[in-house]
Amino acid sequence: HQFLINDEYKRFCDEHGYDYKHTYKEQKSGVNADRAEFQQMLNDAGIKVEQGDGEKNFNYTLLKKKPKFNLIIVKDVARFARNVSDVARLTNLLRVEEVYVLFETQGICTKKDDYEMVLTMYGMLAEAESRANSKRQKFAMAYRIKNKIYTGNALPYGYERNEQNDIVINDAKAEIVRYIFERGKHLGSRKIASELNEKGWKTETGIDWGASQVHQILEKKAYYGNPEINKYATAQLNAKTQRVKGNEVETEGQLPMI
């Protein structure tokens, strides 16, 4: 999910007589403007991006500065934006700054006066694709929850997969987890961490225990068999990607109880 990689981008510019300036590599999809590199590109093109009402709504205004370039080459409309309204607003604002967008896959350039109708059609297709993907992901998640299939990424400390790829309890690590919960009835996380280190017990990564690692284990509902999903999400705040509280969902019976 990125614009052309450096070498490919430079080669493309050379072949078409463009003066290469910079590559903005974006890892996120084009669902909204919550993308650091995308926002930086717009800023360099003379457009300011601000958070609007709601985490997925953004406002775009012109900056009083000269753009650093006059052409943006994007691999596909869907990489630029998957919202018809955003595609139209941004391309129109960029044209005011005399910055044009060339969508390589579709062969559309916003410098031409007749680009809007064709671009709107592709924008609608990208938006429909985004909605379909979202529905598929929600359906898959609902199926996994209903059938008690583990929906997390890395397994919590104390669990592992056997040769059949089933999730099982790691007895040695489970002993440490039980010790933490038992001591947690009377002691704080810092003191428990100290005791674990005195016993020579290590974390998943093989380092000494700290209060934060102990606290995370004490807070995990996974050890009761009910791991949480969507506990945290990422958001673009003040031009930085930050971890924020998500729409937490507690599942049931996805893990054996320790």
PDB file of C-alpha atoms in Angstrom:
ATOM      1  CA  HIS A   1       0.000   0.000   0.000  1.00  0.00           C
ATOM      2  CA  GLN A   2       2.497   2.656  -1.017  1.00  0.00           C
ATOM      3  CA  PHE A   3       3.234   5.023  -3.835  1.00  0.00           C
ATOM      4  CA  LEU A   4       5.909   3.879  -6.246  1.00  0.00           C
ATOM      5  CA  ILE A   5       9.072   2.695  -4.524  1.00  0.00           C
ATOM      6  CA  ASN A   6      12.109   4.893  -5.060  1.00  0.00           C
ATOM      7  CA  ASP A   7      13.826   3.110  -7.957  1.00  0.00           C
ATOM      8  CA  GLU A   8      10.591   2.412  -9.812  1.00  0.00           C
ATOM      9  CA  TYR A   9       9.427   5.977  -9.228  1.00  0.00           C
ATOM     10  CA  LYS A  10      12.664   7.499 -10.498  1.00  0.00           C
ATOM     11  CA  ARG A  11      12.616   5.240 -13.548  1.00  0.00           C
ATOM     12  CA  PHE A  12       9.004   6.195 -14.278  1.00  0.00           C
ATOM     13  CA  CYS A  13       9.873   9.904 -14.049  1.00  0.00           C
ATOM     14  CA  ASP A  14      12.900   9.507 -16.332  1.00  0.00           C
ATOM     15  CA  GLU A  15      10.852   7.660 -18.945  1.00  0.00           C
ATOM     16  CA  HIS A  16       8.169  10.358 -19.007  1.00  0.00           C
ATOM     17  CA  GLY A  17      10.390  13.426 -18.711  1.00  0.00           C
ATOM     18  CA  TYR A  18       9.468  14.362 -15.128  1.00  0.00           C
ATOM     19  CA  ASP A  19      11.894  15.854 -12.618  1.00  0.00           C
ATOM     20  CA  TYR A  20      11.881  13.458  -9.644  1.00  0.00           C
ATOM     21  CA  LYS A  21      11.615  15.117  -6.209  1.00  0.00           C
ATOM     22  CA  HIS A  22      10.595  12.697  -3.475  1.00  0.00           C
ATOM     23  CA  THR A  23       8.799   9.425  -2.724  1.00  0.00           C
ATOM     24  CA  TYR A  24       6.125   9.344  -0.019  1.00  0.00           C
ATOM     25  CA  LYS A  25       5.841   5.765   1.198  1.00  0.00           C
ATOM     26  CA  GLU A  26       2.542   5.070   2.914  1.00  0.00           C
ATOM     27  CA  GLN A  27       1.772   1.759   4.633  1.00  0.00           C
ATOM     28  CA  LYS A  28      -1.887   2.393   5.423  1.00  0.00           C
ATOM     29  CA  SER A  29      -4.739   1.997   2.961  1.00  0.00           C
ATOM     30  CA  GLY A  30      -6.572   4.937   1.414  1.00  0.00           C
ATOM     31  CA  VAL A  31      -9.688   4.628   3.610  1.00  0.00           C
ATOM     32  CA  ASN A  32      -9.157   8.131   5.057  1.00  0.00           C
ATOM     33  CA  ALA A  33      -6.477  10.788   5.582  1.00  0.00           C
ATOM     34  CA  ASP A  34      -5.229   9.227   8.828  1.00  0.00           C
ATOM     35  CA  ARG A  35      -1.848   8.625   7.145  1.00  0.00           C
ATOM     36  CA  ALA A  36       1.340  10.421   8.146  1.00  0.00           C
ATOM     37  CA  GLU A  37       3.131  10.280   4.785  1.00  0.00           C
ATOM     38  CA  PHE A  38      -0.043  11.182   2.884  1.00  0.00           C
ATOM     39  CA  GLN A  39      -0.561  14.226   5.093  1.00  0.00           C
ATOM     40  CA  GLN A  40       3.070  15.251   4.623  1.00  0.00           C
ATOM     41  CA  MET A  41       2.665  14.993   0.853  1.00  0.00           C
ATOM     42  CA  LEU A  42      -0.419  17.224   0.948  1.00  0.00           C
ATOM     43  CA  ASN A  43       1.379  19.698   3.192  1.00  0.00           C
ATOM     44  CA  ASP A  44       4.281  19.870   0.724  1.00  0.00           C
ATOM     45  CA  ALA A  45       1.698  20.462  -2.005  1.00  0.00           C
ATOM     46  CA  GLY A  46       0.238  23.431  -0.091  1.00  0.00           C
ATOM     47  CA  ILE A  47      -2.725  21.781   1.636  1.00  0.00           C
ATOM     48  CA  LYS A  48      -3.256  21.645   5.396  1.00  0.00           C
ATOM     49  CA  VAL A  49      -4.961  18.572   6.888  1.00  0.00           C
ATOM     50  CA  GLU A  50      -6.888  18.909  10.156  1.00  0.00           C
ATOM     51  CA  GLN A  51      -8.989  16.458  12.153  1.00  0.00           C
ATOM     52  CA  GLY A  52     -12.705  17.137  11.706  1.00  0.00           C
ATOM     53  CA  ASP A  53     -15.747  15.933  13.633  1.00  0.00           C
ATOM     54  CA  GLY A  54     -15.230  12.223  14.165  1.00  0.00           C
ATOM     55  CA  GLU A  55     -11.982  10.251  13.932  1.00  0.00           C
ATOM     56  CA  LYS A  56     -12.414   9.515  10.208  1.00  0.00           C
ATOM     57  CA  ASN A  57     -13.363  13.032   9.093  1.00  0.00           C
ATOM     58  CA  PHE A  58     -10.729  15.500   7.964  1.00  0.00           C
ATOM     59  CA  ASN A  59     -10.778  19.106   6.801  1.00  0.00           C
ATOM     60  CA  TYR A  60      -8.537  20.424   4.012  1.00  0.00           C
ATOM     61  CA  THR A  61      -7.498  24.052   3.576  1.00  0.00           C
ATOM     62  CA  LEU A  62      -4.960  25.872   1.422  1.00  0.00           C
ATOM     63  CA  LEU A  63      -1.675  26.941   2.965  1.00  0.00           C
ATOM     64  CA  LYS A  64      -0.011  30.211   2.073  1.00  0.00           C
ATOM     65  CA  LYS A  65       3.156  28.656   0.742  1.00  0.00           C
ATOM     66  CA  LYS A  66       4.521  27.550  -2.596  1.00  0.00           C
ATOM     67  CA  PRO A  67       4.150  23.832  -3.346  1.00  0.00           C
ATOM     68  CA  LYS A  68       7.382  21.851  -3.570  1.00  0.00           C
ATOM     69  CA  PHE A  69       6.239  20.165  -6.803  1.00  0.00           C
ATOM     70  CA  ASN A  70       3.509  20.434  -9.417  1.00  0.00           C
ATOM     71  CA  LEU A  71       2.748  16.776 -10.125  1.00  0.00           C
ATOM     72  CA  ILE A  72       1.889  13.815  -7.878  1.00  0.00           C
ATOM     73  CA  ILE A  73       2.163  10.341  -9.385  1.00  0.00           C
ATOM     74  CA  VAL A  74       0.011   7.734  -7.618  1.00  0.00           C
ATOM     75  CA  LYS A  75      -0.146   4.062  -8.496  1.00  0.00           C
ATOM     76  CA  ASP A  76      -3.925   3.801  -8.179  1.00  0.00           C
ATOM     77  CA  VAL A  77      -6.985   5.857  -7.200  1.00  0.00           C
ATOM     78  CA  ALA A  78      -7.571   3.538  -4.223  1.00  0.00           C
ATOM     79  CA  ARG A  79      -4.092   4.381  -2.859  1.00  0.00           C
ATOM     80  CA  PHE A  80      -4.923   8.091  -2.976  1.00  0.00           C
ATOM     81  CA  ALA A  81      -8.389   7.914  -1.380  1.00  0.00           C
ATOM     82  CA  ARG A  82     -11.290   5.469  -1.206  1.00  0.00           C
ATOM     83  CA  ASN A  83     -13.858   8.148  -0.575  1.00  0.00           C
ATOM     84  CA  VAL A  84     -15.405   9.869  -3.605  1.00  0.00           C
ATOM     85  CA  SER A  85     -15.822  13.114  -1.689  1.00  0.00           C
ATOM     86  CA  ASP A  86     -12.147  13.160  -0.609  1.00  0.00           C
ATOM     87  CA  VAL A  87     -10.937  12.401  -4.139  1.00  0.00           C
ATOM     88  CA  ALA A  88     -12.953  15.319  -5.529  1.00  0.00           C
ATOM     89  CA  ARG A  89     -12.082  17.781  -2.765  1.00  0.00           C
ATOM     90  CA  LEU A  90      -8.375  17.056  -2.793  1.00  0.00           C
ATOM     91  CA  THR A  91      -7.893  17.035  -6.551  1.00  0.00           C
ATOM     92  CA  ASN A  92      -9.816  20.330  -6.846  1.00  0.00           C
ATOM     93  CA  LEU A  93      -7.749  21.976  -4.089  1.00  0.00           C
ATOM     94  CA  LEU A  94      -4.536  20.714  -5.649  1.00  0.00           C
ATOM     95  CA  ARG A  95      -5.576  22.191  -9.003  1.00  0.00           C
ATOM     96  CA  VAL A  96      -5.993  25.576  -7.289  1.00  0.00           C
ATOM     97  CA  GLU A  97      -2.331  25.266  -6.266  1.00  0.00           C
ATOM     98  CA  GLU A  98      -1.523  24.127  -9.833  1.00  0.00           C
ATOM     99  CA  VAL A  99      -0.534  20.711  -8.531  1.00  0.00           C
ATOM    100  CA  TYR A 100      -1.922  17.843 -10.576  1.00  0.00           C
ATOM    101  CA  VAL A 101      -2.334  14.132  -9.877  1.00  0.00           C
ATOM    102  CA  LEU A 102      -1.463  11.373 -12.322  1.00  0.00           C
ATOM    103  CA  PHE A 103      -3.098   8.038 -11.496  1.00  0.00           C
ATOM    104  CA  GLU A 104      -0.821   5.542 -13.212  1.00  0.00           C
ATOM    105  CA  THR A 105      -3.098   2.477 -13.324  1.00  0.00           C
ATOM    106  CA  GLN A 106      -6.139   4.357 -14.647  1.00  0.00           C
ATOM    107  CA  GLY A 107      -4.154   6.677 -16.903  1.00  0.00           C
ATOM    108  CA  ILE A 108      -5.967   9.750 -15.528  1.00  0.00           C
ATOM    109  CA  CYS A 109      -4.314  13.130 -15.073  1.00  0.00           C
ATOM    110  CA  THR A 110      -6.172  15.928 -13.280  1.00  0.00           C
ATOM    111  CA  LYS A 111      -4.498  18.530 -15.476  1.00  0.00           C
ATOM    112  CA  LYS A 112      -6.996  17.640 -18.209  1.00  0.00           C
ATOM    113  CA  ASP A 113     -10.329  19.437 -17.974  1.00  0.00           C
ATOM    114  CA  ASP A 114     -12.389  16.286 -18.614  1.00  0.00           C
ATOM    115  CA  TYR A 115     -10.887  14.202 -15.802  1.00  0.00           C
ATOM    116  CA  GLU A 116     -13.653  14.633 -13.203  1.00  0.00           C
ATOM    117  CA  MET A 117     -16.312  12.261 -14.526  1.00  0.00           C
ATOM    118  CA  VAL A 118     -13.906   9.362 -15.109  1.00  0.00           C
ATOM    119  CA  LEU A 119     -12.125   9.946 -11.792  1.00  0.00           C
ATOM    120  CA  THR A 120     -15.461  10.038  -9.942  1.00  0.00           C
ATOM    121  CA  MET A 121     -16.362   6.664 -11.441  1.00  0.00           C
ATOM    122  CA  TYR A 122     -13.086   5.102 -10.295  1.00  0.00           C
ATOM    123  CA  GLY A 123     -13.487   6.779  -6.908  1.00  0.00           C
ATOM    124  CA  MET A 124     -16.915   5.183  -6.513  1.00  0.00           C
ATOM    125  CA  LEU A 125     -15.444   1.779  -7.378  1.00  0.00           C
ATOM    126  CA  ALA A 126     -12.675   2.236  -4.802  1.00  0.00           C
ATOM    127  CA  GLU A 127     -15.218   3.279  -2.163  1.00  0.00           C
ATOM    128  CA  ALA A 128     -17.404   0.247  -2.932  1.00  0.00           C
ATOM    129  CA  GLU A 129     -14.359  -2.025  -2.689  1.00  0.00           C
ATOM    130  CA  SER A 130     -13.472  -0.521   0.694  1.00  0.00           C
ATOM    131  CA  ARG A 131     -16.984  -1.146   2.040  1.00  0.00           C
ATOM    132  CA  ALA A 132     -16.964  -4.726   0.733  1.00  0.00           C
ATOM    133  CA  ASN A 133     -13.600  -5.382   2.404  1.00  0.00           C
ATOM    134  CA  SER A 134     -14.923  -3.981   5.680  1.00  0.00           C
ATOM    135  CA  LYS A 135     -17.969  -6.253   5.525  1.00  0.00           C
ATOM    136  CA  ARG A 136     -15.792  -9.287   4.803  1.00  0.00           C
ATOM    137  CA  GLN A 137     -13.524  -8.494   7.743  1.00  0.00           C
ATOM    138  CA  LYS A 138     -16.462  -8.029  10.115  1.00  0.00           C
ATOM    139  CA  PHE A 139     -18.042 -11.280   8.919  1.00  0.00           C
ATOM    140  CA  ALA A 140     -14.755 -13.157   9.410  1.00  0.00           C
ATOM    141  CA  MET A 141     -14.336 -11.718  12.907  1.00  0.00           C
ATOM    142  CA  ALA A 142     -17.927 -12.592  13.871  1.00  0.00           C
ATOM    143  CA  TYR A 143     -17.402 -16.147  12.573  1.00  0.00           C
ATOM    144  CA  ARG A 144     -14.210 -16.583  14.624  1.00  0.00           C
ATOM    145  CA  ILE A 145     -15.866 -15.247  17.775  1.00  0.00           C
ATOM    146  CA  LYS A 146     -18.939 -17.441  17.324  1.00  0.00           C
ATOM    147  CA  ASN A 147     -16.821 -20.553  16.774  1.00  0.00           C
ATOM    148  CA  LYS A 148     -14.384 -19.662  19.579  1.00  0.00           C
ATOM    149  CA  ILE A 149     -11.402 -19.379  17.221  1.00  0.00           C
ATOM    150  CA  TYR A 150      -8.607 -17.254  18.670  1.00  0.00           C
ATOM    151  CA  THR A 151      -8.768 -13.790  17.071  1.00  0.00           C
ATOM    152  CA  GLY A 152      -5.607 -12.242  18.518  1.00  0.00           C
ATOM    153  CA  ASN A 153      -2.160 -11.921  16.978  1.00  0.00           C
ATOM    154  CA  ALA A 154       0.608 -13.101  19.312  1.00  0.00           C
ATOM    155  CA  LEU A 155      -0.469 -15.523  22.029  1.00  0.00           C
ATOM    156  CA  PRO A 156      -0.407 -14.222  25.624  1.00  0.00           C
ATOM    157  CA  TYR A 157       2.442 -15.307  27.882  1.00  0.00           C
ATOM    158  CA  GLY A 158       1.811 -18.863  29.056  1.00  0.00           C
ATOM    159  CA  TYR A 159       0.304 -20.208  25.840  1.00  0.00           C
ATOM    160  CA  GLU A 160       1.798 -21.919  22.793  1.00  0.00           C
ATOM    161  CA  ARG A 161       0.730 -23.964  19.756  1.00  0.00           C
ATOM    162  CA  ASN A 162       1.363 -27.676  19.518  1.00  0.00           C
ATOM    163  CA  GLU A 163       2.235 -29.684  16.391  1.00  0.00           C
ATOM    164  CA  GLN A 164      -1.445 -29.738  15.398  1.00  0.00           C
ATOM    165  CA  ASN A 165      -1.498 -25.920  15.678  1.00  0.00           C
ATOM    166  CA  ASP A 166      -3.891 -26.095  18.630  1.00  0.00           C
ATOM    167  CA  ILE A 167      -3.455 -23.547  21.405  1.00  0.00           C
ATOM    168  CA  VAL A 168      -2.281 -25.232  24.605  1.00  0.00           C
ATOM    169  CA  ILE A 169      -0.940 -24.119  27.967  1.00  0.00           C
ATOM    170  CA  ASN A 170       2.829 -23.991  28.434  1.00  0.00           C
ATOM    171  CA  ASP A 171       3.143 -25.553  31.897  1.00  0.00           C
ATOM    172  CA  ALA A 172       6.406 -23.831  32.857  1.00  0.00           C
ATOM    173  CA  LYS A 173       5.172 -20.356  31.931  1.00  0.00           C
ATOM    174  CA  ALA A 174       1.703 -21.042  33.338  1.00  0.00           C
ATOM    175  CA  GLU A 175       3.353 -21.625  36.719  1.00  0.00           C
ATOM    176  CA  ILE A 176       4.749 -18.085  36.541  1.00  0.00           C
ATOM    177  CA  VAL A 177       1.361 -16.662  35.541  1.00  0.00           C
ATOM    178  CA  ARG A 178      -0.337 -18.395  38.488  1.00  0.00           C
ATOM    179  CA  TYR A 179       2.382 -17.134  40.809  1.00  0.00           C
ATOM    180  CA  ILE A 180       1.814 -13.572  39.595  1.00  0.00           C
ATOM    181  CA  PHE A 181      -1.944 -13.787  40.193  1.00  0.00           C
ATOM    182  CA  GLU A 182      -1.500 -15.363  43.607  1.00  0.00           C
ATOM    183  CA  ARG A 183       1.033 -12.740  44.739  1.00  0.00           C
ATOM    184  CA  GLY A 184      -1.105 -10.046  43.165  1.00  0.00           C
ATOM    185  CA  LYS A 185      -3.657 -10.559  45.940  1.00  0.00           C
ATOM    186  CA  HIS A 186      -1.233  -8.999  48.417  1.00  0.00           C
ATOM    187  CA  LEU A 187       1.579  -7.224  46.549  1.00  0.00           C
ATOM    188  CA  GLY A 188       2.052  -4.545  43.928  1.00  0.00           C
ATOM    189  CA  SER A 189       3.470  -5.149  40.451  1.00  0.00           C
ATOM    190  CA  ARG A 190       6.925  -3.784  41.281  1.00  0.00           C
ATOM    191  CA  LYS A 191       7.416  -6.122  44.244  1.00  0.00           C
ATOM    192  CA  ILE A 192       6.157  -9.121  42.266  1.00  0.00           C
ATOM    193  CA  ALA A 193       8.579  -8.310  39.438  1.00  0.00           C
ATOM    194  CA  SER A 194      11.428  -8.232  41.950  1.00  0.00           C
ATOM    195  CA  GLU A 195      10.455 -11.663  43.275  1.00  0.00           C
ATOM    196  CA  LEU A 196      10.258 -13.131  39.772  1.00  0.00           C
ATOM    197  CA  ASN A 197      13.750 -11.844  38.976  1.00  0.00           C
ATOM    198  CA  GLU A 198      15.116 -13.263  42.246  1.00  0.00           C
ATOM    199  CA  LYS A 199      13.798 -16.666  41.168  1.00  0.00           C
ATOM    200  CA  GLY A 200      15.515 -16.298  37.803  1.00  0.00           C
ATOM    201  CA  TRP A 201      12.234 -16.362  35.850  1.00  0.00           C
ATOM    202  CA  LYS A 202      12.311 -14.468  32.578  1.00  0.00           C
ATOM    203  CA  THR A 203       9.749 -12.761  30.345  1.00  0.00           C
ATOM    204  CA  GLU A 204       8.745 -14.030  26.893  1.00  0.00           C
ATOM    205  CA  THR A 205      11.706 -12.197  25.360  1.00  0.00           C
ATOM    206  CA  GLY A 206      14.155 -13.552  27.913  1.00  0.00           C
ATOM    207  CA  ILE A 207      14.715 -10.369  29.927  1.00  0.00           C
ATOM    208  CA  ASP A 208      14.061  -9.476  33.569  1.00  0.00           C
ATOM    209  CA  TRP A 209      10.543  -8.675  34.671  1.00  0.00           C
ATOM    210  CA  GLY A 210       9.406  -5.108  35.216  1.00  0.00           C
ATOM    211  CA  ALA A 211       6.322  -3.716  36.924  1.00  0.00           C
ATOM    212  CA  SER A 212       4.655  -2.944  33.584  1.00  0.00           C
ATOM    213  CA  GLN A 213       4.919  -6.562  32.333  1.00  0.00           C
ATOM    214  CA  VAL A 214       3.476  -7.871  35.589  1.00  0.00           C
ATOM    215  CA  HIS A 215       0.655  -5.328  35.475  1.00  0.00           C
ATOM    216  CA  GLN A 216      -0.209  -6.340  31.897  1.00  0.00           C
ATOM    217  CA  ILE A 217      -0.571  -9.978  32.935  1.00  0.00           C
ATOM    218  CA  LEU A 218      -2.767  -9.093  35.907  1.00  0.00           C
ATOM    219  CA  GLU A 219      -5.013  -7.036  33.597  1.00  0.00           C
ATOM    220  CA  LYS A 220      -5.405  -9.701  30.893  1.00  0.00           C
ATOM    221  CA  LYS A 221      -8.803 -11.372  30.724  1.00  0.00           C
ATOM    222  CA  ALA A 222      -7.229 -13.947  28.414  1.00  0.00           C
ATOM    223  CA  TYR A 223      -6.102 -15.968  31.436  1.00  0.00           C
ATOM    224  CA  TYR A 224      -9.758 -16.545  32.273  1.00  0.00           C
ATOM    225  CA  GLY A 225     -10.255 -17.856  28.725  1.00  0.00           C
ATOM    226  CA  ASN A 226     -11.841 -14.632  27.399  1.00  0.00           C
ATOM    227  CA  PRO A 227      -9.269 -12.504  25.510  1.00  0.00           C
ATOM    228  CA  GLU A 228     -10.173  -8.950  24.464  1.00  0.00           C
ATOM    229  CA  ILE A 229      -9.940  -7.756  20.868  1.00  0.00           C
ATOM    230  CA  ASN A 230      -9.809  -4.183  19.517  1.00  0.00           C
ATOM    231  CA  LYS A 231      -8.612  -3.000  22.931  1.00  0.00           C
ATOM    232  CA  TYR A 232      -6.371  -0.446  21.249  1.00  0.00           C
ATOM    233  CA  ALA A 233      -6.258   1.256  17.878  1.00  0.00           C
ATOM    234  CA  THR A 234      -3.928   3.711  16.173  1.00  0.00           C
ATOM    235  CA  ALA A 235      -4.837   7.234  15.184  1.00  0.00           C
ATOM    236  CA  GLN A 236      -3.094  10.177  13.553  1.00  0.00           C
ATOM    237  CA  LEU A 237      -2.978  12.944  16.170  1.00  0.00           C
ATOM    238  CA  ASN A 238      -0.989  16.139  15.676  1.00  0.00           C
ATOM    239  CA  ALA A 239       0.862  14.567  12.715  1.00  0.00           C
ATOM    240  CA  LYS A 240       1.985  11.617  14.880  1.00  0.00           C
ATOM    241  CA  THR A 241       0.679   8.054  14.959  1.00  0.00           C
ATOM    242  CA  GLN A 242      -0.487   7.338  18.493  1.00  0.00           C
ATOM    243  CA  ARG A 243      -2.040   4.391  20.307  1.00  0.00           C
ATOM    244  CA  VAL A 244      -5.573   5.115  21.487  1.00  0.00           C
ATOM    245  CA  LYS A 245      -8.357   3.148  23.168  1.00  0.00           C
ATOM    246  CA  GLY A 246     -10.334   1.073  20.669  1.00  0.00           C
ATOM    247  CA  ASN A 247     -13.812  -0.451  20.663  1.00  0.00           C
ATOM    248  CA  GLU A 248     -12.964  -3.307  23.022  1.00  0.00           C
ATOM    249  CA  VAL A 249     -14.818  -6.603  22.620  1.00  0.00           C
ATOM    250  CA  GLU A 250     -14.443  -9.427  25.150  1.00  0.00           C
ATOM    251  CA  THR A 251     -14.584 -12.862  23.536  1.00  0.00           C
ATOM    252  CA  GLU A 252     -15.521 -16.076  25.280  1.00  0.00           C
ATOM    253  CA  GLY A 253     -13.843 -19.478  25.421  1.00  0.00           C
ATOM    254  CA  GLN A 254     -11.079 -18.789  22.877  1.00  0.00           C
ATOM    255  CA  LEU A 255      -8.277 -19.899  25.194  1.00  0.00           C
ATOM    256  CA  PRO A 256      -7.948 -22.595  27.881  1.00  0.00           C
ATOM    257  CA  MET A 257      -7.989 -21.067  31.361  1.00  0.00           C
ATOM    258  CA  ILE A 258      -4.695 -20.833  33.239  1.00  0.00           C
TER     259      ILE A 258
END
